[in-house]
Amino acid sequence: MPADPLQSAGSPPRSPTSLPPRGSATSAVEVRRSTRRSRTVSAYREGDRTIVLIPARMSEAEEQRWVTVMLDKLAAQESKRMLGDAELTERAERLSEQYFEGRARPASVRWVTNQNTRWGSCTPAEGSIRLSHRLQGMPEYVVDYVLVHELAHLLVPGHGPRFWRLLDAYPRTERARGYLEGVVAADRLPHLPAARGE
């Protein structure tokens, strides 16, 4: 039976860089210098990484400062897009329709801040689903996977073969599981020492 990353998550993710992206689940920062850039700095998410574009002439100290600024800006933009409990419930209902023909009917779906060893949990008897607040800001397909996982528990309480067959309906299951396993593994890595001069 596959290991269940929803039941074995560690503490909140930490970036292995000396500049952790505040409020973000991104695990790596890549700085790209360009001779064509003279003054502008920009940043965007690319998969599980954050790409920061800076002018080639920028000093290391300026680079560090701008990386921090841009990570904070991205985190602020993403926090505005985070789902509230009502949107989370609507999303769960859509996912149930899409993958389970509407058979999984949660009575409540909400974010919680007291789940530090699980990404999500479900009480089938009550029809309640709870997602860890640590998922906020992670890619949508990861949040959807955790929702689908918990919705499947409304139909099959355990983690037997029938449960995993239900989860096979979600096409990004393996990718999402890999992402969550990567977050847990990154959390176990020792922190890199700060660069000289900091």
mmCIF file of C-alpha atoms in Angstrom:
data_model
loop_
_atom_site.group_PDB
_atom_site.id
_atom_site.type_symbol
_atom_site.label_atom_id
_atom_site.label_comp_id
_atom_site.label_asym_id
_atom_site.label_seq_id
_atom_site.Cartn_x
_atom_site.Cartn_y
_atom_site.Cartn_z
ATOM 1 C CA MET A 1 0.000 0.000 0.000
ATOM 2 C CA PRO A 2 1.421 3.463 -0.828
ATOM 3 C CA ALA A 3 2.610 5.592 2.065
ATOM 4 C CA ASP A 4 0.185 8.392 2.843
ATOM 5 C CA PRO A 5 1.956 11.792 2.828
ATOM 6 C CA LEU A 6 -1.156 13.393 4.304
ATOM 7 C CA GLN A 7 -0.561 11.455 7.478
ATOM 8 C CA SER A 8 3.208 11.918 7.693
ATOM 9 C CA ALA A 9 3.778 15.609 7.090
ATOM 10 C CA GLY A 10 6.375 17.355 9.217
ATOM 11 C CA SER A 11 6.381 20.867 10.598
ATOM 12 C CA PRO A 12 5.875 23.940 8.358
ATOM 13 C CA PRO A 13 8.154 24.053 5.311
ATOM 14 C CA ARG A 14 11.416 26.001 5.466
ATOM 15 C CA SER A 15 13.393 27.106 2.462
ATOM 16 C CA PRO A 16 16.964 25.778 2.201
ATOM 17 C CA THR A 17 18.156 29.238 1.192
ATOM 18 C CA SER A 18 19.277 31.921 3.639
ATOM 19 C CA LEU A 19 16.290 33.996 2.505
ATOM 20 C CA PRO A 20 13.155 31.970 3.199
ATOM 21 C CA PRO A 21 10.102 33.132 1.270
ATOM 22 C CA ARG A 22 7.816 34.427 4.002
ATOM 23 C CA GLY A 23 4.307 33.034 3.739
ATOM 24 C CA SER A 24 5.268 30.839 0.805
ATOM 25 C CA ALA A 25 5.700 27.145 0.261
ATOM 26 C CA THR A 26 8.263 27.614 -2.472
ATOM 27 C CA SER A 27 11.331 25.492 -1.810
ATOM 28 C CA ALA A 28 13.974 27.117 -4.039
ATOM 29 C CA VAL A 29 14.934 30.548 -5.307
ATOM 30 C CA GLU A 30 16.787 30.988 -8.587
ATOM 31 C CA VAL A 31 18.305 34.383 -9.395
ATOM 32 C CA ARG A 32 18.818 35.126 -13.076
ATOM 33 C CA ARG A 33 21.043 38.060 -14.045
ATOM 34 C CA SER A 34 20.529 39.824 -17.353
ATOM 35 C CA THR A 35 22.725 42.365 -19.165
ATOM 36 C CA ARG A 36 19.580 43.633 -20.889
ATOM 37 C CA ARG A 37 18.081 44.753 -17.588
ATOM 38 C CA SER A 38 19.290 48.099 -16.381
ATOM 39 C CA ARG A 39 17.040 48.928 -13.413
ATOM 40 C CA THR A 40 14.016 46.643 -13.217
ATOM 41 C CA VAL A 41 13.626 43.605 -10.975
ATOM 42 C CA SER A 42 10.842 41.049 -11.372
ATOM 43 C CA ALA A 43 9.892 37.671 -9.954
ATOM 44 C CA TYR A 44 7.513 34.823 -10.724
ATOM 45 C CA ARG A 45 6.756 31.254 -9.700
ATOM 46 C CA GLU A 46 7.905 28.449 -12.004
ATOM 47 C CA GLY A 47 6.689 25.118 -10.693
ATOM 48 C CA ASP A 48 8.166 24.683 -7.224
ATOM 49 C CA ARG A 49 10.734 27.460 -7.675
ATOM 50 C CA THR A 50 10.723 31.244 -7.526
ATOM 51 C CA ILE A 51 12.616 32.969 -10.332
ATOM 52 C CA VAL A 52 13.981 36.453 -9.576
ATOM 53 C CA LEU A 53 15.245 38.476 -12.564
ATOM 54 C CA ILE A 54 17.794 41.209 -11.792
ATOM 55 C CA PRO A 55 20.268 43.427 -13.697
ATOM 56 C CA ALA A 56 23.689 41.793 -14.198
ATOM 57 C CA ARG A 57 25.548 44.737 -12.610
ATOM 58 C CA MET A 58 23.778 44.389 -9.245
ATOM 59 C CA SER A 59 26.013 43.716 -6.217
ATOM 60 C CA GLU A 60 25.533 40.637 -4.031
ATOM 61 C CA ALA A 61 24.116 42.774 -1.206
ATOM 62 C CA GLU A 62 21.601 44.389 -3.603
ATOM 63 C CA GLU A 63 20.689 40.957 -4.929
ATOM 64 C CA GLN A 64 19.969 39.684 -1.403
ATOM 65 C CA ARG A 65 17.866 42.762 -0.621
ATOM 66 C CA TRP A 66 15.865 42.519 -3.857
ATOM 67 C CA VAL A 67 15.270 38.783 -3.483
ATOM 68 C CA THR A 68 13.753 39.454 -0.051
ATOM 69 C CA VAL A 69 11.619 42.310 -1.414
ATOM 70 C CA MET A 70 10.344 40.256 -4.350
ATOM 71 C CA LEU A 71 9.574 37.184 -2.223
ATOM 72 C CA ASP A 72 7.545 39.371 0.115
ATOM 73 C CA LYS A 73 5.673 40.908 -2.837
ATOM 74 C CA LEU A 74 4.835 37.506 -4.311
ATOM 75 C CA ALA A 75 3.693 36.191 -0.928
ATOM 76 C CA ALA A 76 1.434 39.241 -0.473
ATOM 77 C CA GLN A 77 -0.100 38.745 -3.938
ATOM 78 C CA GLU A 78 -0.679 35.047 -3.273
ATOM 79 C CA SER A 79 -2.225 35.622 0.154
ATOM 80 C CA LYS A 80 -4.865 37.827 -1.501
ATOM 81 C CA ARG A 81 -5.804 34.886 -3.730
ATOM 82 C CA MET A 82 -6.072 32.346 -0.908
ATOM 83 C CA LEU A 83 -9.375 30.585 -0.524
ATOM 84 C CA GLY A 84 -11.602 31.234 2.455
ATOM 85 C CA ASP A 85 -13.682 28.434 3.998
ATOM 86 C CA ALA A 86 -16.680 29.201 1.741
ATOM 87 C CA GLU A 87 -14.538 29.020 -1.425
ATOM 88 C CA LEU A 88 -12.874 25.860 -0.106
ATOM 89 C CA THR A 89 -16.298 24.248 0.330
ATOM 90 C CA GLU A 90 -17.332 25.247 -3.211
ATOM 91 C CA ARG A 91 -14.094 23.845 -4.564
ATOM 92 C CA ALA A 92 -14.614 20.550 -2.717
ATOM 93 C CA GLU A 93 -18.130 20.278 -4.165
ATOM 94 C CA ARG A 94 -16.811 20.876 -7.708
ATOM 95 C CA LEU A 95 -14.071 18.281 -7.222
ATOM 96 C CA SER A 96 -16.617 15.761 -5.924
ATOM 97 C CA GLU A 97 -18.742 16.311 -9.032
ATOM 98 C CA GLN A 98 -15.719 16.039 -11.320
ATOM 99 C CA TYR A 99 -14.064 12.948 -9.815
ATOM 100 C CA PHE A 100 -16.732 11.147 -7.759
ATOM 101 C CA GLU A 101 -19.973 11.973 -9.623
ATOM 102 C CA GLY A 102 -21.021 14.102 -6.637
ATOM 103 C CA ARG A 103 -21.156 11.104 -4.283
ATOM 104 C CA ALA A 104 -18.762 12.649 -1.736
ATOM 105 C CA ARG A 105 -20.849 15.287 0.036
ATOM 106 C CA PRO A 106 -18.977 17.093 2.810
ATOM 107 C CA ALA A 107 -21.060 18.798 5.495
ATOM 108 C CA SER A 108 -18.191 21.216 6.185
ATOM 109 C CA VAL A 109 -14.790 22.044 4.709
ATOM 110 C CA ARG A 110 -12.492 24.461 6.503
ATOM 111 C CA TRP A 111 -8.920 25.553 7.160
ATOM 112 C CA VAL A 112 -7.486 24.755 10.600
ATOM 113 C CA THR A 113 -4.306 25.860 12.340
ATOM 114 C CA ASN A 114 -3.932 22.920 14.734
ATOM 115 C CA GLN A 115 -2.815 20.274 12.206
ATOM 116 C CA ASN A 116 0.963 20.187 12.193
ATOM 117 C CA THR A 117 1.462 16.484 11.444
ATOM 118 C CA ARG A 118 -1.178 16.136 8.706
ATOM 119 C CA TRP A 119 -2.051 18.038 5.565
ATOM 120 C CA GLY A 120 -5.726 17.181 5.905
ATOM 121 C CA SER A 121 -8.169 15.137 7.930
ATOM 122 C CA CYS A 122 -11.707 13.866 7.596
ATOM 123 C CA THR A 123 -14.393 12.657 9.977
ATOM 124 C CA PRO A 124 -16.677 10.550 7.733
ATOM 125 C CA ALA A 125 -19.412 10.193 10.366
ATOM 126 C CA GLU A 126 -19.781 13.983 10.528
ATOM 127 C CA GLY A 127 -18.882 14.666 6.904
ATOM 128 C CA SER A 128 -16.286 17.206 8.020
ATOM 129 C CA ILE A 129 -13.027 17.921 6.198
ATOM 130 C CA ARG A 130 -10.210 19.999 7.657
ATOM 131 C CA LEU A 131 -7.169 21.233 5.741
ATOM 132 C CA SER A 132 -3.975 22.437 7.392
ATOM 133 C CA HIS A 133 -3.330 26.157 6.978
ATOM 134 C CA ARG A 134 0.194 25.155 5.875
ATOM 135 C CA LEU A 135 -1.295 24.293 2.459
ATOM 136 C CA GLN A 136 -2.265 27.919 1.894
ATOM 137 C CA GLY A 137 -0.094 29.366 -0.838
ATOM 138 C CA MET A 138 0.866 25.944 -2.242
ATOM 139 C CA PRO A 139 0.033 25.246 -5.905
ATOM 140 C CA GLU A 140 -3.670 24.744 -6.618
ATOM 141 C CA TYR A 141 -3.173 21.170 -7.830
ATOM 142 C CA VAL A 142 -1.668 20.271 -4.424
ATOM 143 C CA VAL A 143 -4.604 21.769 -2.489
ATOM 144 C CA ASP A 144 -6.979 19.997 -4.894
ATOM 145 C CA TYR A 145 -5.196 16.695 -4.309
ATOM 146 C CA VAL A 146 -5.592 17.010 -0.537
ATOM 147 C CA LEU A 147 -9.272 17.895 -0.995
ATOM 148 C CA VAL A 148 -9.798 14.914 -3.314
ATOM 149 C CA HIS A 149 -7.956 12.688 -0.826
ATOM 150 C CA GLU A 150 -10.244 13.763 2.011
ATOM 151 C CA LEU A 151 -13.363 13.579 -0.192
ATOM 152 C CA ALA A 152 -12.410 9.988 -1.007
ATOM 153 C CA HIS A 153 -12.435 9.278 2.737
ATOM 154 C CA LEU A 154 -16.118 10.216 2.821
ATOM 155 C CA LEU A 155 -16.642 7.231 0.503
ATOM 156 C CA VAL A 156 -13.940 4.883 1.842
ATOM 157 C CA PRO A 157 -12.708 5.550 5.409
ATOM 158 C CA GLY A 158 -9.407 3.611 5.313
ATOM 159 C CA HIS A 159 -6.375 3.505 3.011
ATOM 160 C CA GLY A 160 -7.040 0.158 1.353
ATOM 161 C CA PRO A 161 -6.873 -0.675 -2.372
ATOM 162 C CA ARG A 162 -10.400 0.652 -2.996
ATOM 163 C CA PHE A 163 -9.404 4.047 -1.558
ATOM 164 C CA TRP A 164 -6.290 4.309 -3.772
ATOM 165 C CA ARG A 165 -8.336 3.300 -6.831
ATOM 166 C CA LEU A 166 -10.669 6.219 -6.107
ATOM 167 C CA LEU A 167 -7.688 8.566 -5.889
ATOM 168 C CA ASP A 168 -6.444 7.366 -9.281
ATOM 169 C CA ALA A 169 -9.260 9.441 -10.788
ATOM 170 C CA TYR A 170 -7.333 12.620 -9.943
ATOM 171 C CA PRO A 171 -4.706 12.949 -12.705
ATOM 172 C CA ARG A 172 -2.136 14.877 -10.653
ATOM 173 C CA THR A 173 -2.065 12.540 -7.672
ATOM 174 C CA GLU A 174 1.551 11.421 -8.106
ATOM 175 C CA ARG A 175 2.816 14.932 -8.808
ATOM 176 C CA ALA A 176 1.013 16.359 -5.750
ATOM 177 C CA ARG A 177 2.240 13.522 -3.521
ATOM 178 C CA GLY A 178 5.779 14.171 -4.758
ATOM 179 C CA TYR A 179 5.434 17.880 -3.981
ATOM 180 C CA LEU A 180 4.240 17.211 -0.423
ATOM 181 C CA GLU A 181 6.961 14.606 0.141
ATOM 182 C CA GLY A 182 9.508 17.168 -1.098
ATOM 183 C CA VAL A 183 8.239 19.762 1.381
ATOM 184 C CA VAL A 184 8.593 17.263 4.231
ATOM 185 C CA ALA A 185 12.084 16.207 3.055
ATOM 186 C CA ALA A 186 13.236 19.849 2.703
ATOM 187 C CA ASP A 187 12.072 20.521 6.254
ATOM 188 C CA ARG A 188 14.404 17.780 7.500
ATOM 189 C CA LEU A 189 17.487 19.253 5.792
ATOM 190 C CA PRO A 190 19.920 21.217 7.950
ATOM 191 C CA HIS A 191 19.768 24.961 7.419
ATOM 192 C CA LEU A 192 22.493 26.383 5.235
ATOM 193 C CA PRO A 193 24.758 28.867 7.037
ATOM 194 C CA ALA A 194 24.265 32.509 6.086
ATOM 195 C CA ALA A 195 26.620 33.902 3.477
ATOM 196 C CA ARG A 196 29.686 35.843 4.652
ATOM 197 C CA GLY A 197 29.117 39.475 5.347
ATOM 198 C CA GLU A 198 25.540 39.024 6.575
#
